[in-house]
């Protein structure tokens, strides 16, 4: 072998060796499972007995409809659609959270003393364990002695039975989620704000722009990469909400706080319907993927990068 | 209006701006911290004091023994040991494998490098729900359910960590690396003696949020552990809730026990936590 070839061969080998630990994990715990999961979608399997190939039955069961005599068209798996709607509801927290954290970031961006203390406080919920926070908020939402209803009682308002009321359970969990994540979003916006060059503001001031105009025509558009990132990550994260519901309400009352991720968990690890659970997981992925592509195409066009 | 009047107006406007900002932040800060104070307050009350309206913020008497009772009610010492062991192992593993792989992707030439890297990126989009079922089945076949292996090994590799470090490694100037090559340094030597020392901020950041992520992880340990001995803190706490559903003083004490370590580490190392979160955000 010529010297050049030998060196090339050696470099290839070195590359692969460096890659080896990481890529074995990649193959074993990411790539192969993805393929296996795809296969599982077309089977019915409870791990104990052997897997049975059933074609598209899982998907038909999940997404299909049938005619029920006397009732009309009915979904094959009404629970799926209910939990899907629940998941979408939770995602309403994304835009609300963005507004709140933007306001906080704007306030943090003024050169104030003691900023570090505020940052410390705002970030504490972010780094806290979701289980501990969920427990705490379960107590806060206690209808008779919890912090929230006590607060309302001051004003003579009788607060609802938050986590036991099908109407209020979802907003309750959503509010907790926003409380927990506000610090994180605020920091992202803060970093974005600090990246906006002062020149833009000077130019707009020379043009006679008011504070509001400066915000709406300079700040807000130049933050679009952050908006965009938060929307995409928010949706992807929203599809995976699980722990909050599991700890706070066990998915209730009457399944009003069960999410798709929770449904997958139940199907796989409570009812051992591995095939069905995999099918749901793939549908979830495709939905998240579709939304992400949609956002990329439509919202991405309006993002201004530096 | 003359010059000084304009200046006064400007100063007044700035002052009002600051007052508004402080007000917003104070309200926000209060909303953030009051729940924690409530948690602390409840954890120190006697059971009877909890169901009292209007609530007392400062418990009388202060029941420190609630913490001891909570600690003993379920094996918290076990949960702590498990969490520490798993978090440290995964963090070390991830940093090590990611450094190696990132260096390969950033600085070594081998066939299929670009395609492979794209493959890594593509899989980052797949939600955990898709892979967790087959991985669970694999672990079950290996009889690894309810063992440390199940908690640690699937987590040692990370596409995200590899991606992040690769981006960082690519910013290291070529001259330094070429100089080392001329000096006869092996690739591994270059990695350990030059690239890694120059990348300590990025690596520390990766280590921090990996550690935090594993420490707080709930779903995966929930899935792969059954016995009390193997549970990590989050799962142990959830079990605690299952056993003491309305014993709020104990529940709050247990929650505080779970939160305190992270909060303490965080307060003294804020730089890394904040940087890590922001870095993972902006670069994404």
Coordinates of C-alpha atoms in Angstrom, one line a residue:
Chain A
X1 CA 0.0 0.0 0.0
X2 CA 1.3 3.4 -0.8
X3 CA 2.1 5.7 2.1
X4 CA -0.7 8.0 1.3
X5 CA -3.2 5.2 1.2
X6 CA -1.9 3.9 4.5
X7 CA -2.3 7.3 6.1
X8 CA -5.8 7.6 4.8
X9 CA -6.7 4.2 6.1
X10 CA -5.2 5.1 9.5
X11 CA -7.2 8.3 9.7
X12 CA -10.4 6.5 8.9
X13 CA -9.7 3.9 11.6
X14 CA -8.9 6.6 14.1
X15 CA -12.2 8.4 13.3
X16 CA -14.2 5.2 13.8
X17 CA -12.4 4.3 17.0
X18 CA -13.2 7.7 18.5
X19 CA -16.7 7.3 17.4
X20 CA -17.1 3.8 18.7
X21 CA -18.4 4.3 22.3
X22 CA -20.8 7.0 21.2
X23 CA -22.0 5.3 18.1
X24 CA -22.6 1.9 19.8
X25 CA -24.9 3.7 22.2
X26 CA -26.5 5.5 19.2
X27 CA -27.1 2.2 17.4
X28 CA -28.3 0.2 20.3
X29 CA -30.4 2.8 22.1
X30 CA -31.5 5.1 19.3
X31 CA -31.3 3.9 15.8
X32 CA -32.3 0.2 16.3
X33 CA -35.1 1.1 18.7
X34 CA -36.5 3.6 16.2
X35 CA -36.6 0.8 13.6
X36 CA -37.9 -1.7 16.1
X37 CA -40.6 0.7 17.2
X38 CA -41.7 1.1 13.6
X39 CA -42.0 -2.7 13.3
X40 CA -43.9 -2.9 16.6
X41 CA -46.6 -0.6 15.3
X42 CA -47.8 -3.4 13.1
X43 CA -47.9 -6.0 15.8
X44 CA -49.9 -6.9 18.8
X45 CA -47.6 -7.9 21.6
X46 CA -47.7 -8.2 25.4
X47 CA -44.1 -9.3 25.8
X48 CA -45.2 -12.5 27.6
X49 CA -46.7 -14.2 24.6
X50 CA -45.2 -14.0 21.1
X51 CA -45.9 -11.0 18.9
X52 CA -48.6 -11.2 16.3
X53 CA -48.5 -9.4 13.0
X54 CA -51.8 -7.5 12.6
X55 CA -51.0 -5.1 9.7
X56 CA -52.5 -1.6 10.1
X57 CA -55.1 -2.7 12.7
X58 CA -53.4 -0.6 15.4
X59 CA -53.7 2.6 13.3
X60 CA -57.2 1.8 12.3
X61 CA -58.2 1.3 15.9
X62 CA -56.4 4.5 16.9
X63 CA -57.4 6.9 14.1
X64 CA -60.4 5.3 12.5
X65 CA -64.1 5.8 12.8
X66 CA -67.0 3.4 12.6
X67 CA -70.8 3.6 12.5
X68 CA -72.6 2.7 15.6
X69 CA -76.3 1.9 15.2
X70 CA -78.5 4.6 16.7
X71 CA -75.6 6.9 17.4
X72 CA -73.9 7.6 14.1
X73 CA -70.2 8.0 13.3
X74 CA -68.1 7.2 16.3
X75 CA -64.3 7.2 16.8
X76 CA -62.7 3.8 17.3
X77 CA -60.7 5.2 20.1
X78 CA -62.4 8.2 21.5
X79 CA -59.9 8.3 24.4
X80 CA -57.2 9.1 21.9
X81 CA -59.0 12.1 20.6
X82 CA -59.9 13.3 24.0
X83 CA -56.3 13.1 25.2
X84 CA -55.1 14.7 22.0
X85 CA -57.4 17.6 22.7
X86 CA -56.0 17.7 26.3
X87 CA -52.5 17.9 25.0
X88 CA -53.5 20.7 22.6
X89 CA -55.1 22.6 25.5
X90 CA -51.9 22.4 27.5
X91 CA -50.1 24.0 24.5
X92 CA -52.1 27.2 25.0
X93 CA -49.7 27.9 27.8
X94 CA -46.9 28.5 25.2
X95 CA -48.0 31.8 23.8
X96 CA -49.2 33.0 27.2
X97 CA -45.8 32.0 28.7
X98 CA -44.0 33.8 26.0
X99 CA -45.8 37.1 26.6
X100 CA -45.2 36.8 30.4
X101 CA -41.5 36.0 30.1
X102 CA -41.0 38.7 27.5
X103 CA -42.4 41.3 29.9
X104 CA -40.1 39.9 32.7
X105 CA -37.1 39.9 30.4
X106 CA -37.8 43.5 29.4
X107 CA -37.9 44.4 33.0
X108 CA -34.7 42.5 33.7
X109 CA -32.9 44.3 30.9
X110 CA -33.1 47.6 32.6
X111 CA -29.8 48.2 34.3
X112 CA -31.0 47.6 37.8
X113 CA -29.3 46.8 41.0
X114 CA -29.9 43.4 42.5
X115 CA -30.6 41.8 39.2
X116 CA -28.8 38.6 40.2
X117 CA -31.2 38.1 43.1
X118 CA -34.1 38.2 40.8
X119 CA -32.5 35.9 38.3
X120 CA -31.7 33.5 41.1
X121 CA -35.3 33.5 42.3
X122 CA -36.8 33.2 38.8
X123 CA -34.7 30.3 38.0
X124 CA -35.4 28.2 41.1
X125 CA -38.6 26.6 39.7
X126 CA -36.8 25.8 36.5
X127 CA -34.1 23.6 38.1
X128 CA -36.5 22.0 40.6
X129 CA -37.7 18.5 40.2
X130 CA -41.1 18.3 38.5
X131 CA -42.3 15.8 41.0
X132 CA -41.6 18.0 44.0
X133 CA -43.1 21.0 42.3
X134 CA -46.2 19.0 41.3
X135 CA -46.6 17.9 44.9
X136 CA -46.2 21.4 46.1
X137 CA -48.8 22.7 43.7
X138 CA -51.2 19.9 44.6
X139 CA -51.1 21.4 48.1
X140 CA -51.4 24.9 46.8
X141 CA -54.5 23.9 44.8
X142 CA -56.1 22.3 47.9
X143 CA -59.7 23.6 47.8
X144 CA -60.1 24.3 51.5
X145 CA -56.6 25.1 52.9
X146 CA -54.4 25.6 49.9
X147 CA -52.5 28.8 49.2
X148 CA -54.5 29.8 46.2
X149 CA -58.0 29.5 47.6
X150 CA -56.8 31.2 50.8
X151 CA -55.6 34.1 48.6
X152 CA -58.9 34.3 46.9
X153 CA -60.8 34.1 50.2
X154 CA -59.2 37.4 51.2
X155 CA -61.2 39.0 48.4
X156 CA -64.3 37.1 49.3
X157 CA -64.1 34.8 46.3
X158 CA -64.6 31.1 46.8
X159 CA -62.0 29.3 44.7
X160 CA -63.0 26.2 42.8
X161 CA -62.0 22.6 43.6
X162 CA -59.1 23.0 41.2
X163 CA -57.8 19.5 40.6
X164 CA -61.1 17.7 41.1
X165 CA -63.0 19.9 38.7
X166 CA -63.0 18.7 35.1
X167 CA -63.2 22.4 34.0
X168 CA -60.4 23.7 36.1
X169 CA -57.9 20.7 36.3
X170 CA -56.3 21.5 32.9
X171 CA -55.9 25.2 33.5
X172 CA -54.5 24.4 36.9
X173 CA -51.8 22.2 35.6
X174 CA -51.1 24.6 32.8
X175 CA -50.6 27.5 35.2
X176 CA -48.2 25.4 37.2
X177 CA -46.3 24.6 34.0
X178 CA -46.0 28.2 33.1
X179 CA -44.9 29.1 36.6
X180 CA -42.2 26.5 36.4
X181 CA -40.9 27.4 33.0
X182 CA -41.1 31.2 33.2
X183 CA -37.6 31.7 34.3
X184 CA -36.2 29.7 31.5
X185 CA -38.1 31.6 28.8
X186 CA -37.2 34.8 30.4
X187 CA -33.5 34.0 30.2
X188 CA -33.8 33.2 26.6
X189 CA -35.5 36.4 25.8
X190 CA -33.0 38.3 28.0
X191 CA -30.1 36.8 26.0
X192 CA -32.0 37.8 22.8
X193 CA -32.6 41.4 24.0
X194 CA -28.9 41.8 25.0
X195 CA -28.0 40.7 21.5
X196 CA -29.8 43.6 19.8
X197 CA -27.4 46.2 18.8
X198 CA -27.9 49.7 20.3
X199 CA -27.6 51.1 16.8
X200 CA -31.1 50.1 15.9
X201 CA -32.5 52.0 18.8
X202 CA -30.4 55.1 18.1
X203 CA -31.5 55.1 14.5
X204 CA -35.2 54.8 15.5
X205 CA -34.8 57.5 18.1
X206 CA -33.4 59.8 15.4
X207 CA -36.5 59.0 13.4
X208 CA -38.6 60.1 16.3
X209 CA -39.8 56.7 17.5
X210 CA -41.7 56.5 20.8
X211 CA -40.8 53.8 23.3
X212 CA -43.7 51.7 22.2
X213 CA -42.8 52.1 18.6
X214 CA -39.2 51.2 19.4
X215 CA -40.5 48.0 21.0
X216 CA -42.9 47.0 18.3
X217 CA -40.8 47.9 15.3
X218 CA -37.3 47.1 16.5
X219 CA -37.2 44.9 19.6
X220 CA -40.1 42.5 18.8
X221 CA -39.0 41.7 15.2
X222 CA -35.4 41.3 16.2
X223 CA -36.4 38.8 18.8
X224 CA -38.0 36.6 16.2
X225 CA -35.3 33.8 16.4
X226 CA -36.2 33.5 20.1
X227 CA -40.0 33.5 19.4
X228 CA -39.5 30.9 16.7
X229 CA -37.3 28.7 18.9
X230 CA -39.8 28.9 21.8
X231 CA -42.7 28.0 19.6
X232 CA -41.0 25.0 18.1
X233 CA -39.6 23.7 21.4
X234 CA -42.8 24.5 23.1
X235 CA -44.8 22.3 20.7
X236 CA -42.3 19.5 20.8
X237 CA -42.2 19.6 24.6
X238 CA -46.0 19.9 24.8
X239 CA -46.4 16.6 23.1
X240 CA -44.4 15.0 25.8
X241 CA -46.1 16.3 28.9
X242 CA -46.4 13.4 31.3
X243 CA -45.1 13.8 34.9
X244 CA -47.3 16.8 35.8
X245 CA -50.5 14.9 35.1
X246 CA -49.2 11.6 36.6
X247 CA -48.2 13.2 39.9
X248 CA -50.9 15.8 40.3
X249 CA -54.1 14.1 39.1
X250 CA -53.2 10.7 37.9
X251 CA -54.7 11.8 34.6
X252 CA -58.1 12.7 36.1
X253 CA -60.7 13.8 36.9
X254 CA -62.4 11.7 34.3
X255 CA -59.4 11.7 32.1
X256 CA -59.4 15.5 31.6
X257 CA -55.7 15.9 32.3
X258 CA -54.4 12.8 30.5
X259 CA -52.0 13.6 27.7
X260 CA -51.0 11.6 24.7
X261 CA -47.7 10.8 26.3
X262 CA -49.5 9.6 29.4
X263 CA -51.7 7.4 27.2
X264 CA -48.7 5.9 25.6
X265 CA -47.3 5.2 29.0
X266 CA -50.5 3.5 30.2
X267 CA -50.8 1.4 27.0
X268 CA -47.2 0.2 27.2
X269 CA -46.5 -0.1 30.9
X270 CA -49.9 -0.6 32.5
X271 CA -51.8 -2.6 29.9
X272 CA -48.8 -4.1 28.1
X273 CA -50.1 -3.3 24.7
X274 CA -46.7 -2.7 23.1
X275 CA -47.9 -2.6 19.5
X276 CA -50.6 -0.2 20.2
X277 CA -48.4 2.1 22.3
X278 CA -45.8 2.1 19.6
X279 CA -48.4 3.1 17.0
X280 CA -49.5 6.0 19.2
X281 CA -45.9 7.1 19.7
X282 CA -45.4 7.2 16.0
X283 CA -48.5 9.1 15.4
X284 CA -47.3 11.6 18.0
X285 CA -44.0 11.9 16.4
X286 CA -45.5 12.5 13.0
X287 CA -47.8 15.1 14.4
X288 CA -45.0 16.9 16.1
X289 CA -42.9 16.6 13.0
X290 CA -45.7 18.0 10.8
X291 CA -46.2 21.0 13.1
X292 CA -42.5 21.7 13.2
X293 CA -42.2 21.6 9.4
X294 CA -45.3 23.8 9.2
X295 CA -43.7 26.3 11.6
X296 CA -40.4 26.1 9.8
X297 CA -42.0 26.9 6.5
X298 CA -44.5 29.5 7.5
X299 CA -43.1 31.2 10.6
X300 CA -39.5 30.6 9.7
X301 CA -39.9 32.9 6.7
X302 CA -40.6 35.8 9.0
X303 CA -37.6 35.3 11.2
X304 CA -34.9 38.0 11.0
X305 CA -31.5 36.8 11.7
X306 CA -28.5 39.1 12.2
Chain B
X1 CA -37.8 73.9 26.4
X2 CA -34.2 74.4 27.1
X3 CA -31.4 71.9 27.6
X4 CA -31.7 71.3 31.3
X5 CA -35.4 70.9 31.2
X6 CA -35.1 68.3 28.5
X7 CA -32.5 66.5 30.6
X8 CA -34.8 66.6 33.6
X9 CA -37.6 65.1 31.7
X10 CA -35.3 62.3 30.4
X11 CA -34.1 61.6 33.9
X12 CA -37.7 61.4 35.2
X13 CA -38.7 59.1 32.4
X14 CA -35.8 56.8 33.1
X15 CA -36.7 56.8 36.8
X16 CA -40.3 55.9 36.1
X17 CA -39.1 53.1 33.8
X18 CA -36.9 51.7 36.6
X19 CA -39.8 51.9 39.1
X20 CA -42.0 50.0 36.7
X21 CA -39.3 47.4 36.1
X22 CA -38.8 46.9 39.8
X23 CA -42.5 46.6 40.4
X24 CA -42.9 44.0 37.7
X25 CA -39.9 42.0 38.9
X26 CA -41.0 42.2 42.5
X27 CA -44.4 40.9 41.8
X28 CA -42.9 38.2 39.6
X29 CA -40.3 37.3 42.1
X30 CA -42.9 37.2 44.9
X31 CA -45.1 34.8 42.8
X32 CA -42.0 32.7 42.2
X33 CA -40.9 32.4 45.8
X34 CA -44.0 32.4 47.9
X35 CA -44.9 28.8 46.9
X36 CA -41.5 27.7 48.2
X37 CA -42.0 29.6 51.5
X38 CA -45.5 28.0 51.7
X39 CA -43.9 24.6 51.2
X40 CA -41.3 25.3 54.0
X41 CA -44.0 26.6 56.3
X42 CA -46.2 23.6 55.9
X43 CA -43.4 21.2 56.3
X44 CA -42.7 22.4 59.8
X45 CA -46.3 22.3 61.0
X46 CA -48.0 19.7 63.1
X47 CA -50.7 17.8 61.3
X48 CA -53.5 19.6 63.1
X49 CA -52.1 23.1 62.2
X50 CA -52.4 22.4 58.5
X51 CA -56.1 22.3 58.3
X52 CA -56.7 25.6 59.8
X53 CA -58.2 28.7 58.2
X54 CA -56.8 31.3 57.8
X55 CA -53.5 29.6 57.6
X56 CA -50.6 30.4 59.9
X57 CA -47.4 31.2 58.1
X58 CA -45.1 30.7 61.0
X59 CA -45.8 27.4 62.6
X60 CA -46.0 27.2 66.3
X61 CA -44.4 24.8 67.4
X62 CA -41.8 24.3 64.7
X63 CA -41.7 20.6 64.0
X64 CA -38.3 19.7 62.7
X65 CA -39.0 16.1 63.4
X66 CA -41.3 16.1 60.3
X67 CA -38.1 15.9 58.3
X68 CA -36.9 12.9 60.2
X69 CA -40.3 11.2 59.9
X70 CA -40.4 11.8 56.2
X71 CA -36.8 10.6 55.8
X72 CA -37.6 7.4 57.5
X73 CA -41.0 6.7 56.0
X74 CA -39.5 5.6 52.7
X75 CA -35.8 4.8 52.1
X76 CA -34.7 8.3 51.2
X77 CA -31.1 7.4 51.8
X78 CA -31.4 4.8 49.1
X79 CA -33.0 7.2 46.8
X80 CA -30.2 9.7 47.3
X81 CA -27.5 7.2 46.8
X82 CA -29.2 5.9 43.6
X83 CA -29.7 9.4 42.2
X84 CA -26.1 10.4 42.9
X85 CA -24.7 7.2 41.5
X86 CA -26.8 7.3 38.4
X87 CA -26.4 11.0 37.7
X88 CA -22.7 11.0 38.2
X89 CA -22.2 7.9 36.0
X90 CA -24.4 9.2 33.2
X91 CA -22.7 12.6 33.3
X92 CA -19.2 11.2 33.2
X93 CA -20.2 8.7 30.5
X94 CA -21.9 11.3 28.4
X95 CA -19.1 13.8 28.6
X96 CA -16.5 11.1 27.7
X97 CA -18.3 9.6 24.8
X98 CA -19.5 13.0 23.5
X99 CA -16.0 14.5 23.6
X100 CA -14.6 11.6 21.6
X101 CA -17.4 11.6 19.1
X102 CA -17.5 15.4 18.8
X103 CA -13.7 15.4 18.2
X104 CA -14.1 12.8 15.5
X105 CA -16.9 14.8 13.8
X106 CA -15.1 18.1 14.1
X107 CA -11.5 17.3 13.4
X108 CA -11.0 13.8 12.0
X109 CA -11.6 12.8 8.4
X110 CA -13.3 9.5 7.8
X111 CA -15.7 8.1 5.2
X112 CA -19.3 8.9 5.9
X113 CA -18.6 11.6 8.4
X114 CA -21.1 14.1 7.1
X115 CA -23.9 11.6 6.5
X116 CA -23.4 10.1 9.9
X117 CA -23.6 13.5 11.6
X118 CA -26.8 14.3 9.8
X119 CA -28.1 11.0 11.0
X120 CA -27.4 12.0 14.6
X121 CA -29.1 15.4 14.1
X122 CA -32.2 13.7 12.5
X123 CA -32.6 11.4 15.5
X124 CA -32.6 14.3 17.9
X125 CA -36.1 15.1 16.6
X126 CA -37.6 11.7 17.6
X127 CA -39.4 12.0 20.9
X128 CA -38.4 9.7 23.7
X129 CA -41.8 7.9 23.6
X130 CA -40.8 6.2 20.3
X131 CA -37.6 4.7 21.5
X132 CA -38.5 4.0 25.1
X133 CA -40.7 1.0 24.4
X134 CA -38.2 -1.0 22.4
X135 CA -35.4 0.0 24.8
X136 CA -37.5 -1.2 27.7
X137 CA -38.2 -4.5 25.9
X138 CA -34.5 -4.9 25.2
X139 CA -33.6 -4.3 28.9
X140 CA -36.3 -6.8 29.9
X141 CA -34.8 -9.4 27.6
X142 CA -31.4 -8.7 29.1
X143 CA -32.9 -9.0 32.6
X144 CA -31.7 -5.5 33.4
X145 CA -35.0 -4.1 34.6
X146 CA -34.7 -2.8 38.1
X147 CA -30.9 -2.6 37.9
X148 CA -28.4 0.3 37.7
X149 CA -27.5 -0.8 34.1
X150 CA -31.1 0.1 33.0
X151 CA -30.8 3.5 34.6
X152 CA -27.3 4.4 33.4
X153 CA -26.4 2.7 30.1
X154 CA -29.1 4.0 27.8
X155 CA -28.2 7.5 28.9
X156 CA -24.5 7.4 28.3
X157 CA -24.7 8.3 24.7
X158 CA -26.2 11.6 23.7
X159 CA -26.7 13.0 20.2
X160 CA -27.3 16.4 21.8
X161 CA -24.0 16.5 23.7
X162 CA -22.1 15.3 20.7
X163 CA -23.7 18.0 18.6
X164 CA -23.0 20.8 21.1
X165 CA -19.4 19.8 21.7
X166 CA -18.8 19.4 18.0
X167 CA -19.9 22.9 17.3
X168 CA -17.6 24.1 20.0
X169 CA -14.6 22.0 18.9
X170 CA -14.9 23.4 15.5
X171 CA -14.1 26.9 16.8
X172 CA -10.7 25.8 18.1
X173 CA -8.0 27.3 15.8
X174 CA -6.4 24.9 13.4
X175 CA -2.9 26.3 14.2
X176 CA -2.9 24.9 17.7
X177 CA -3.9 21.4 16.5
X178 CA -1.4 21.5 13.5
X179 CA 1.4 22.5 15.8
X180 CA 0.6 19.6 18.1
X181 CA 0.5 17.2 15.1
X182 CA 3.9 18.4 14.0
X183 CA 5.2 17.8 17.5
X184 CA 4.2 14.2 17.0
X185 CA 1.1 14.2 19.2
X186 CA -1.4 11.4 18.7
X187 CA -5.0 12.3 18.0
X188 CA -6.0 11.2 21.5
X189 CA -3.2 13.4 22.9
X190 CA -4.5 16.4 21.0
X191 CA -7.9 15.8 22.3
X192 CA -6.9 15.4 25.9
X193 CA -4.1 17.9 26.0
X194 CA -5.3 20.7 23.8
X195 CA -8.9 20.6 22.8
X196 CA -10.5 19.6 26.1
X197 CA -8.6 22.1 28.3
X198 CA -9.6 24.8 25.9
X199 CA -13.2 23.7 26.0
X200 CA -13.8 23.5 29.7
X201 CA -16.6 26.1 29.7
X202 CA -18.6 24.1 27.1
X203 CA -17.8 20.8 28.8
X204 CA -18.7 22.1 32.2
X205 CA -22.0 23.4 30.8
X206 CA -22.8 20.1 29.2
X207 CA -21.9 18.3 32.4
X208 CA -24.1 20.6 34.5
X209 CA -27.3 20.3 32.5
X210 CA -26.8 16.6 31.9
X211 CA -26.4 16.1 35.6
X212 CA -29.5 18.2 36.3
X213 CA -31.5 16.4 33.6
X214 CA -30.7 12.9 34.9
X215 CA -31.2 14.0 38.6
X216 CA -34.7 15.3 37.8
X217 CA -35.6 12.7 35.3
X218 CA -38.9 11.0 36.2
X219 CA -40.4 9.0 33.4
X220 CA -37.5 6.7 32.6
X221 CA -36.6 5.7 36.1
X222 CA -40.3 5.2 36.7
X223 CA -40.5 2.8 33.8
X224 CA -37.3 0.8 34.6
X225 CA -37.5 0.5 38.4
X226 CA -39.9 -1.5 40.5
X227 CA -38.3 -2.1 43.9
X228 CA -37.9 0.7 46.5
X229 CA -34.1 0.0 46.6
X230 CA -33.6 1.0 43.0
X231 CA -35.7 4.1 42.8
X232 CA -34.2 7.5 42.2
X233 CA -35.4 10.6 44.1
X234 CA -38.2 11.8 41.8
X235 CA -39.7 8.3 41.6
X236 CA -39.2 7.8 45.3
X237 CA -41.0 11.0 46.1
X238 CA -43.9 10.0 43.8
X239 CA -44.1 6.7 45.7
X240 CA -44.1 8.7 49.0
X241 CA -47.1 10.5 47.7
X242 CA -48.8 7.2 46.9
X243 CA -48.4 6.1 50.6
X244 CA -49.1 9.4 52.4
X245 CA -51.6 11.0 50.1
X246 CA -52.9 13.7 52.4
X247 CA -50.2 13.9 55.0
X248 CA -49.3 17.3 53.8
X249 CA -46.7 18.1 56.5
X250 CA -44.7 15.0 55.6
X251 CA -45.3 15.5 51.9
X252 CA -43.9 19.0 52.0
X253 CA -41.0 18.0 54.1
X254 CA -40.2 15.2 51.6
X255 CA -40.5 17.7 48.7
X256 CA -38.1 20.1 50.5
X257 CA -35.7 17.3 51.1
X258 CA -35.7 16.5 47.4
X259 CA -35.3 20.1 46.3
X260 CA -32.7 21.4 48.7
X261 CA -29.6 19.7 47.2
X262 CA -30.2 21.0 43.7
X263 CA -31.1 24.5 44.9
X264 CA -27.9 24.7 47.1
X265 CA -25.7 23.5 44.2
X266 CA -27.5 25.9 41.9
X267 CA -27.1 29.0 44.1
X268 CA -23.4 28.5 44.3
X269 CA -22.8 27.6 40.7
X270 CA -25.4 29.8 38.9
X271 CA -23.0 30.7 36.1
X272 CA -23.0 27.1 34.8
X273 CA -26.7 26.5 35.1
X274 CA -27.7 29.7 33.4
X275 CA -25.1 29.4 30.7
X276 CA -26.1 25.8 30.0
X277 CA -29.7 26.5 29.7
X278 CA -29.2 29.5 27.5
X279 CA -26.5 27.9 25.4
X280 CA -28.8 24.9 24.7
X281 CA -31.5 27.4 23.8
X282 CA -29.9 29.9 21.5
X283 CA -27.8 27.5 19.5
X284 CA -30.8 25.4 18.9

